[in-house]
Amino acid sequence: MLKEIHEQPTALAQTLQGRVTNGDEVTFDDFAPGAFAGVTDVQFVACGTSYHAALYATQFLASRGVRAQAFRAGEYATSPAPVKSDTLVVGVTQSGETADTLSSLRSAHSRGARTLAVTNVVGSTAAREADDSLFIRAGPEIGVAATKTFSSQIASLALLGERIIRDRTGLASDGVSELLESLESLDRDVRRVIDESRAEEIATAYLDEQSYFFIGRDIAHPVALEGALKFKEITYEHAEGFAAGELKHGPLALVTPETPVFAVFTGSHDEQTLSNVQQVQARGAPVIAIASEEHDAAIETADEALTYPDATAEVAAILANVQLQLVAYHVADHLGRAIDKPRNLAKSVTVK
Ligand code: M6R
C-alpha cells in the first residue's frame, strides 16, 4: 500500500498524459467529438472506493448543471433506477470485475441505456461488455486497499465530466482554467504532500481512540467517506464518514474527547464546515483539519492540520485524500495490522 501511495505522482501523470493541454481547454480525445451531445442524465454505479469516486463525479457534474446520480451497485443491481435511451450509465470499477457493478451495467444495458466502463484493466469484463470504456491508466494495483486507482479515477472522471459538459453545451464549464492549472501541477503537488506529510506524527498522537470521524461537504464529502473507509479497512478501528451538515442530525450524540474528527476542507463552502468543527470541539473532540496550506482559518481553528498545496476544489480533493491515505497507513502500521491483505477482504469481489 505504501508503495502504491508513493506511485501516485507517476500514476496521475499517466492518467493525464495527452488528455490535458495548456490553454483554457481540456483536450480529451478518448471519445469522438460530440460523443456525449445527446446525454440528458448520468447514473454512476460502483462499490466501495469506486462508489466514492462516483459520488465525486456526481458532485462535479451536478454542480455544473448536469443531472447526475451515484448508486451503490449492490443496490442498483436489485433496485435499478429508471433509465431512458439517452441516459448514460457509468460503471466505475478499478478491476472491471466487481460482480455488483457488472450486474448493474447489464441491467442498464438491457433496459436500453448507454453504458460506459471507467476502469483500470484493459480487457476486463466491464471494458468488454460496456458500450464504451475509459481507462484510468493508474498501472497495476496489488494492495487490497485502493489508493492510486482512486486518485486516477477522480482525475479521469473530472476530465470525463468536462467532456460531457462541452459536448452538451458546446462550451467548457466555468472554472475550467483553474481546473487545468491545478491538474498541470497535480503530480508534483501529490509528491510534495507525500514528502512533507505529518501524517505519521498525527497517527501516533491518536492511536488508541474509541472511534474516528471524517467530515466534509460538497466535493469534500466523498473524500471524508473514502478517508473513513480506508481507515476502517486497514486499521480495524471504528471509523465513519459523514456529510458535515448531517452531524447535528444524529452522529453528534457520539462525539466525545475520544472521537478525533478529521475535517476535510477543499475550498468549497468551508465556512459551514468550520462551524461544524466548532460544534464537535465544543463536545471535546480533537479536530484534525485537512486543508490547503493557505487556509489560515481552518488551520488556526483546528487542533492539528495536515496541509496540501493550494488547488481548485476538484483537485484539492485528490490532495486531501492522499493525507488521509497516509494517516490510515501509519495508524495500521503502528497497530501491526496486515496492511496489504486486511482480514476478510479480497482485492476483487466477483461474487454478489
Ligand atoms: O474493482 P472495483 O473498483 O470495482 O472494487 C470496488 C471495491 O471492492 C473496492 O473499491 C474496495 O472498496 C477497496 N478495496 C477499498 O479500498
Coordinates of C-alpha atoms and ligand atoms in Angstrom, one line a residue:
M1 CA 0.0 0.0 0.0
L2 CA 2.8 2.4 0.9
K3 CA 4.5 1.7 -2.4
E4 CA 1.3 2.4 -4.3
I5 CA 0.7 5.6 -2.3
H6 CA 4.1 6.7 -3.4
E7 CA 3.4 5.7 -7.0
Q8 CA 0.6 8.3 -7.2
P9 CA 2.5 11.1 -8.9
T10 CA 3.5 8.7 -11.7
A11 CA 0.1 7.1 -11.9
L12 CA -1.6 10.6 -12.2
A13 CA 0.9 11.7 -14.8
Q14 CA 0.0 8.6 -16.8
T15 CA -3.7 9.2 -16.3
L16 CA -3.5 12.8 -17.6
Q17 CA -0.9 12.3 -20.3
G18 CA -2.2 13.6 -23.6
R19 CA -5.5 14.3 -22.1
V20 CA -4.9 17.9 -20.8
T21 CA -3.3 20.7 -22.8
N22 CA -2.2 24.1 -21.8
G23 CA -4.5 26.9 -22.6
D24 CA -8.1 27.2 -21.5
E25 CA -9.5 23.9 -22.7
V26 CA -9.4 20.3 -21.7
T27 CA -8.4 18.1 -24.6
F28 CA -9.8 14.7 -24.0
D29 CA -9.7 12.7 -27.2
D30 CA -10.8 9.3 -25.8
F31 CA -14.2 9.8 -27.5
A32 CA -15.2 11.2 -30.9
P33 CA -16.2 14.9 -30.8
G34 CA -19.9 15.2 -29.7
A35 CA -20.0 11.7 -28.4
F36 CA -22.0 12.8 -25.3
A37 CA -24.0 15.5 -27.0
G38 CA -27.3 13.7 -26.6
V39 CA -26.8 12.6 -23.0
T40 CA -29.6 14.0 -20.8
D41 CA -28.6 12.4 -17.5
V42 CA -25.8 10.4 -16.0
Q43 CA -26.1 7.5 -13.5
F44 CA -22.9 6.2 -11.8
V45 CA -22.8 2.7 -10.4
A46 CA -20.0 1.4 -8.3
C47 CA -18.9 -0.2 -5.0
G48 CA -16.6 0.8 -2.1
T49 CA -13.9 3.2 -3.0
S50 CA -15.1 3.4 -6.6
Y51 CA -18.5 4.5 -5.3
H52 CA -16.8 7.4 -3.6
A53 CA -15.2 8.3 -6.9
A54 CA -18.7 8.0 -8.4
L55 CA -20.1 10.4 -5.8
Y56 CA -17.3 12.8 -6.7
A57 CA -18.2 12.7 -10.3
T58 CA -21.8 13.3 -9.5
Q59 CA -20.9 16.4 -7.5
F60 CA -18.7 17.5 -10.3
L61 CA -21.5 17.2 -12.9
A62 CA -24.4 18.3 -10.8
S63 CA -22.6 21.5 -9.7
R64 CA -22.2 22.3 -13.4
G65 CA -25.9 21.8 -14.2
V66 CA -25.9 18.2 -15.5
R67 CA -28.4 15.8 -13.9
A68 CA -26.3 13.1 -12.3
Q69 CA -26.7 10.5 -9.5
A70 CA -24.4 7.9 -7.9
F71 CA -25.8 4.5 -6.9
R72 CA -24.2 1.7 -4.8
A73 CA -24.0 -1.1 -7.4
G74 CA -25.2 -3.7 -4.8
E75 CA -28.5 -1.7 -4.5
Y76 CA -28.8 -0.7 -8.2
A77 CA -28.4 -4.4 -9.3
T78 CA -31.6 -5.3 -7.5
S79 CA -33.4 -1.9 -7.4
P80 CA -32.4 -0.1 -10.6
A81 CA -33.3 3.5 -11.3
P82 CA -35.3 4.2 -14.4
V83 CA -33.3 4.9 -17.5
K84 CA -34.0 6.3 -21.0
S85 CA -32.1 5.7 -24.2
D86 CA -30.2 9.0 -23.6
T87 CA -29.2 8.1 -20.0
L88 CA -25.5 7.4 -19.7
V89 CA -24.8 4.7 -17.1
V90 CA -21.2 4.7 -16.0
G91 CA -19.7 1.7 -14.1
V92 CA -16.7 2.9 -12.1
T93 CA -14.6 -0.2 -11.3
Q94 CA -10.9 -0.4 -10.9
S95 CA -10.8 -4.1 -11.6
G96 CA -13.6 -4.2 -14.1
E97 CA -14.7 -7.5 -12.4
T98 CA -16.9 -6.5 -9.5
A99 CA -20.0 -8.6 -9.7
D100 CA -22.5 -6.0 -8.5
T101 CA -21.1 -3.3 -10.8
L102 CA -21.2 -5.7 -13.8
S103 CA -24.9 -6.7 -12.9
S104 CA -25.8 -3.0 -12.7
L105 CA -24.3 -2.3 -16.1
R106 CA -26.0 -5.3 -17.6
S107 CA -29.3 -4.2 -16.1
A108 CA -28.9 -0.7 -17.5
H109 CA -27.9 -2.0 -21.0
S110 CA -30.8 -4.4 -21.1
R111 CA -33.2 -1.6 -20.4
G112 CA -31.9 0.5 -23.3
A113 CA -29.4 2.8 -21.6
R114 CA -25.9 3.6 -23.0
T115 CA -23.1 2.2 -20.8
L116 CA -19.6 3.2 -20.1
A117 CA -16.9 1.5 -18.0
V118 CA -14.4 3.6 -16.2
T119 CA -11.7 1.0 -15.3
N120 CA -8.0 0.4 -14.8
V121 CA -7.9 -3.0 -16.6
V122 CA -7.9 -3.3 -20.3
G123 CA -9.7 -6.5 -21.3
S124 CA -11.7 -6.7 -18.1
T125 CA -15.3 -7.9 -18.2
A126 CA -16.6 -4.3 -17.7
A127 CA -14.5 -3.0 -20.5
R128 CA -15.6 -5.8 -22.9
E129 CA -19.3 -5.6 -22.1
A130 CA -19.9 -1.8 -21.9
D131 CA -20.7 0.2 -25.0
D132 CA -17.6 2.3 -24.3
S133 CA -14.6 2.3 -22.0
L134 CA -12.4 5.0 -20.3
F135 CA -9.1 3.6 -19.0
I136 CA -7.8 5.4 -15.9
R137 CA -4.2 4.2 -16.6
A138 CA -3.0 4.0 -13.0
G139 CA -0.9 0.9 -13.5
P140 CA -1.5 -2.4 -11.7
E141 CA -2.7 -2.1 -8.1
I142 CA -2.0 -5.1 -5.9
G143 CA -2.8 -3.8 -2.4
V144 CA -6.4 -4.6 -1.3
A145 CA -6.8 -1.0 -0.2
A146 CA -7.4 1.1 -3.3
T147 CA -5.2 4.2 -3.3
K148 CA -3.6 5.2 -6.6
T149 CA -6.6 4.0 -8.5
F150 CA -8.9 6.2 -6.5
S151 CA -6.8 9.3 -7.4
S152 CA -6.7 8.2 -11.1
Q153 CA -10.4 7.5 -11.1
I154 CA -11.1 11.0 -9.8
A155 CA -8.8 12.7 -12.3
S156 CA -10.3 10.7 -15.2
L157 CA -13.9 11.4 -14.0
A158 CA -13.2 15.2 -13.9
L159 CA -12.0 15.0 -17.5
L160 CA -15.0 12.9 -18.5
G161 CA -17.2 15.5 -16.7
E162 CA -15.7 18.3 -18.6
R163 CA -16.1 16.4 -21.9
I164 CA -19.8 15.7 -21.2
I165 CA -20.4 19.3 -20.5
R166 CA -18.6 20.5 -23.6
D167 CA -20.4 18.0 -25.8
R168 CA -23.8 19.0 -24.4
T169 CA -23.4 22.8 -24.5
G170 CA -20.5 23.4 -26.9
L171 CA -18.7 25.3 -24.2
A172 CA -16.2 24.5 -21.5
S173 CA -17.5 24.7 -18.0
D174 CA -17.0 27.7 -15.7
G175 CA -13.8 27.3 -13.8
V176 CA -12.1 25.1 -16.4
S177 CA -8.9 27.3 -16.4
E178 CA -8.5 26.8 -12.6
L179 CA -9.1 23.1 -13.1
L180 CA -6.4 22.9 -15.8
E181 CA -3.9 24.9 -13.8
S182 CA -4.4 22.6 -10.8
L183 CA -4.2 19.4 -12.9
E184 CA -1.0 20.6 -14.5
S185 CA 0.9 20.6 -11.2
L186 CA -1.0 17.7 -9.7
D187 CA 1.8 15.1 -9.9
R188 CA 4.3 17.5 -8.3
D189 CA 1.7 18.6 -5.6
V190 CA 1.0 14.9 -4.7
R191 CA 4.7 14.3 -4.4
R192 CA 5.0 17.3 -2.0
V193 CA 2.1 16.0 0.1
I194 CA 3.8 12.6 0.4
D195 CA 7.3 14.0 1.1
E196 CA 6.2 16.6 3.7
S197 CA 3.2 14.9 5.4
R198 CA 3.0 14.9 9.2
A199 CA 0.5 12.0 9.0
E200 CA 2.7 9.7 11.0
E201 CA 3.0 12.2 13.8
I202 CA -0.8 12.7 13.9
A203 CA -1.3 8.9 13.6
T204 CA 0.8 8.2 16.7
A205 CA -0.9 11.0 18.7
Y206 CA -4.3 9.5 18.1
L207 CA -3.6 5.7 18.2
D208 CA -5.9 4.5 20.8
E209 CA -9.3 6.2 20.5
Q210 CA -12.9 5.0 20.6
S211 CA -13.9 6.0 17.1
Y212 CA -12.7 8.1 14.3
F213 CA -14.9 10.5 12.4
F214 CA -14.4 12.1 9.0
I215 CA -16.5 15.0 7.8
G216 CA -16.7 17.1 4.6
R217 CA -19.3 18.8 2.5
D218 CA -19.8 19.2 -1.2
I219 CA -16.8 17.7 -3.1
A220 CA -15.1 17.0 0.3
H221 CA -17.9 14.7 1.3
P222 CA -16.7 11.7 -0.9
V223 CA -13.2 12.4 0.4
A224 CA -14.4 12.1 4.0
L225 CA -16.3 8.8 3.2
E226 CA -13.2 7.5 1.5
G227 CA -10.9 8.5 4.4
A228 CA -13.2 6.6 6.8
L229 CA -13.4 3.5 4.5
K230 CA -9.6 3.3 4.1
F231 CA -9.1 3.8 7.9
K232 CA -11.5 1.0 8.9
E233 CA -10.4 -1.3 6.2
I234 CA -6.7 -1.5 7.3
T235 CA -6.7 -0.4 10.9
Y236 CA -9.8 -2.4 12.0
E237 CA -10.7 0.6 14.2
H238 CA -14.2 2.0 14.0
A239 CA -14.4 4.9 11.6
E240 CA -17.3 6.7 9.9
G241 CA -17.5 9.4 7.3
F242 CA -20.3 12.0 7.3
A243 CA -21.6 14.8 5.3
A244 CA -20.6 17.6 7.7
G245 CA -24.1 19.1 7.8
E246 CA -25.5 15.7 9.0
L247 CA -23.6 15.7 12.3
K248 CA -26.3 17.6 14.2
H249 CA -29.0 15.2 12.9
G250 CA -27.7 12.3 15.0
P251 CA -24.0 11.5 14.9
L252 CA -23.2 14.4 17.2
A253 CA -24.5 12.3 20.1
L254 CA -21.4 10.0 19.6
V255 CA -18.9 12.8 19.8
T256 CA -16.6 12.8 22.8
P257 CA -13.0 13.7 23.6
E258 CA -12.2 10.1 22.4
T259 CA -13.5 10.6 18.9
P260 CA -11.0 12.5 16.8
V261 CA -12.6 14.3 13.9
F262 CA -10.8 14.6 10.6
A263 CA -12.4 17.6 8.8
V264 CA -11.8 17.9 5.1
F265 CA -11.6 21.4 3.5
T266 CA -11.4 21.8 -0.2
G267 CA -12.3 25.5 -0.6
S268 CA -15.9 24.9 -1.3
H269 CA -18.4 26.0 1.4
D270 CA -15.7 25.8 4.0
E271 CA -17.2 28.3 6.4
Q272 CA -20.1 25.9 7.1
T273 CA -17.6 23.1 7.8
L274 CA -15.7 25.4 10.1
S275 CA -18.9 25.9 12.1
N276 CA -19.3 22.1 12.3
V277 CA -15.8 21.9 13.6
Q278 CA -16.6 24.3 16.4
Q279 CA -19.7 22.1 17.2
V280 CA -17.5 19.0 17.7
Q281 CA -14.8 20.9 19.6
A282 CA -17.5 22.1 22.0
R283 CA -18.0 18.4 22.8
G284 CA -14.3 18.0 23.5
A285 CA -13.4 16.2 20.2
P286 CA -9.9 16.9 18.9
V287 CA -10.1 18.1 15.2
I288 CA -7.5 17.5 12.5
A289 CA -8.1 19.8 9.5
I290 CA -7.1 18.5 6.1
A291 CA -6.8 21.8 4.3
S292 CA -4.8 24.0 1.8
E293 CA -1.7 25.4 3.4
E294 CA -3.2 28.8 2.6
H295 CA -6.3 28.1 4.6
D296 CA -5.5 30.1 7.8
A297 CA -9.0 29.9 9.3
A298 CA -9.1 26.1 9.1
I299 CA -5.5 25.6 10.3
E300 CA -5.9 28.0 13.2
T301 CA -9.3 26.7 14.3
A302 CA -8.4 23.0 14.3
D303 CA -6.2 21.3 16.9
E304 CA -3.9 19.9 14.2
A305 CA -3.6 20.3 10.5
L306 CA -2.4 18.2 7.6
T307 CA -2.0 20.5 4.6
Y308 CA -1.7 20.4 0.9
P309 CA -0.6 22.9 -1.8
D310 CA -3.4 25.2 -2.8
A311 CA -5.6 23.9 -5.7
T312 CA -9.0 24.2 -7.1
A313 CA -11.6 22.2 -5.1
E314 CA -11.9 19.3 -7.5
V315 CA -8.1 18.8 -7.4
A316 CA -7.8 19.6 -3.7
A317 CA -10.0 16.5 -3.1
I318 CA -7.2 14.3 -4.5
L319 CA -4.5 16.1 -2.4
A320 CA -6.6 15.9 0.8
N321 CA -7.3 12.2 0.2
V322 CA -3.5 11.4 0.0
Q323 CA -3.1 12.8 3.5
L324 CA -5.9 10.6 4.7
Q325 CA -4.4 7.5 3.0
L326 CA -1.2 8.2 4.9
V327 CA -3.0 8.6 8.2
A328 CA -4.7 5.2 7.7
Y329 CA -1.5 3.6 6.7
H330 CA 0.5 4.9 9.7
V331 CA -2.2 4.0 12.3
A332 CA -2.4 0.5 10.8
D333 CA 1.3 0.2 10.7
H334 CA 1.7 1.2 14.4
L335 CA -1.1 -1.2 15.3
G336 CA 0.7 -4.0 13.5
R337 CA -2.1 -4.8 11.0
A338 CA -1.8 -6.8 7.9
I339 CA -2.0 -3.7 5.7
D340 CA -1.7 -5.3 2.3
K341 CA -4.1 -8.1 3.0
P342 CA -6.6 -6.9 5.5
R343 CA -8.7 -9.6 7.1
N344 CA -11.9 -10.8 5.5
L345 CA -11.3 -8.7 2.3
A346 CA -10.4 -9.5 -1.3
K347 CA -9.0 -7.2 -4.0
S348 CA -11.7 -8.0 -6.4
V349 CA -15.2 -9.0 -5.3
T350 CA -16.5 -11.3 -8.0
V351 CA -19.5 -12.7 -6.1
K352 CA -22.8 -10.9 -5.3
Ligands
M6R1 O1 -12.5 -3.2 -8.5 P1 -13.6 -2.2 -8.0 O2 -13.2 -0.8 -8.1 O3 -14.9 -2.4 -8.6 O4 -13.7 -2.5 -6.5 C1 -14.7 -2.0 -5.7 C2 -14.5 -2.2 -4.2 O5 -14.5 -3.5 -3.9 C3 -13.1 -1.6 -3.8 O6 -13.0 -0.2 -4.2 C4 -12.9 -1.7 -2.3 O7 -13.9 -0.9 -1.6 C5 -11.5 -1.3 -1.9 N1 -10.7 -2.4 -1.6 C6 -11.4 -0.3 -0.8 O8 -10.1 0.1 -0.6

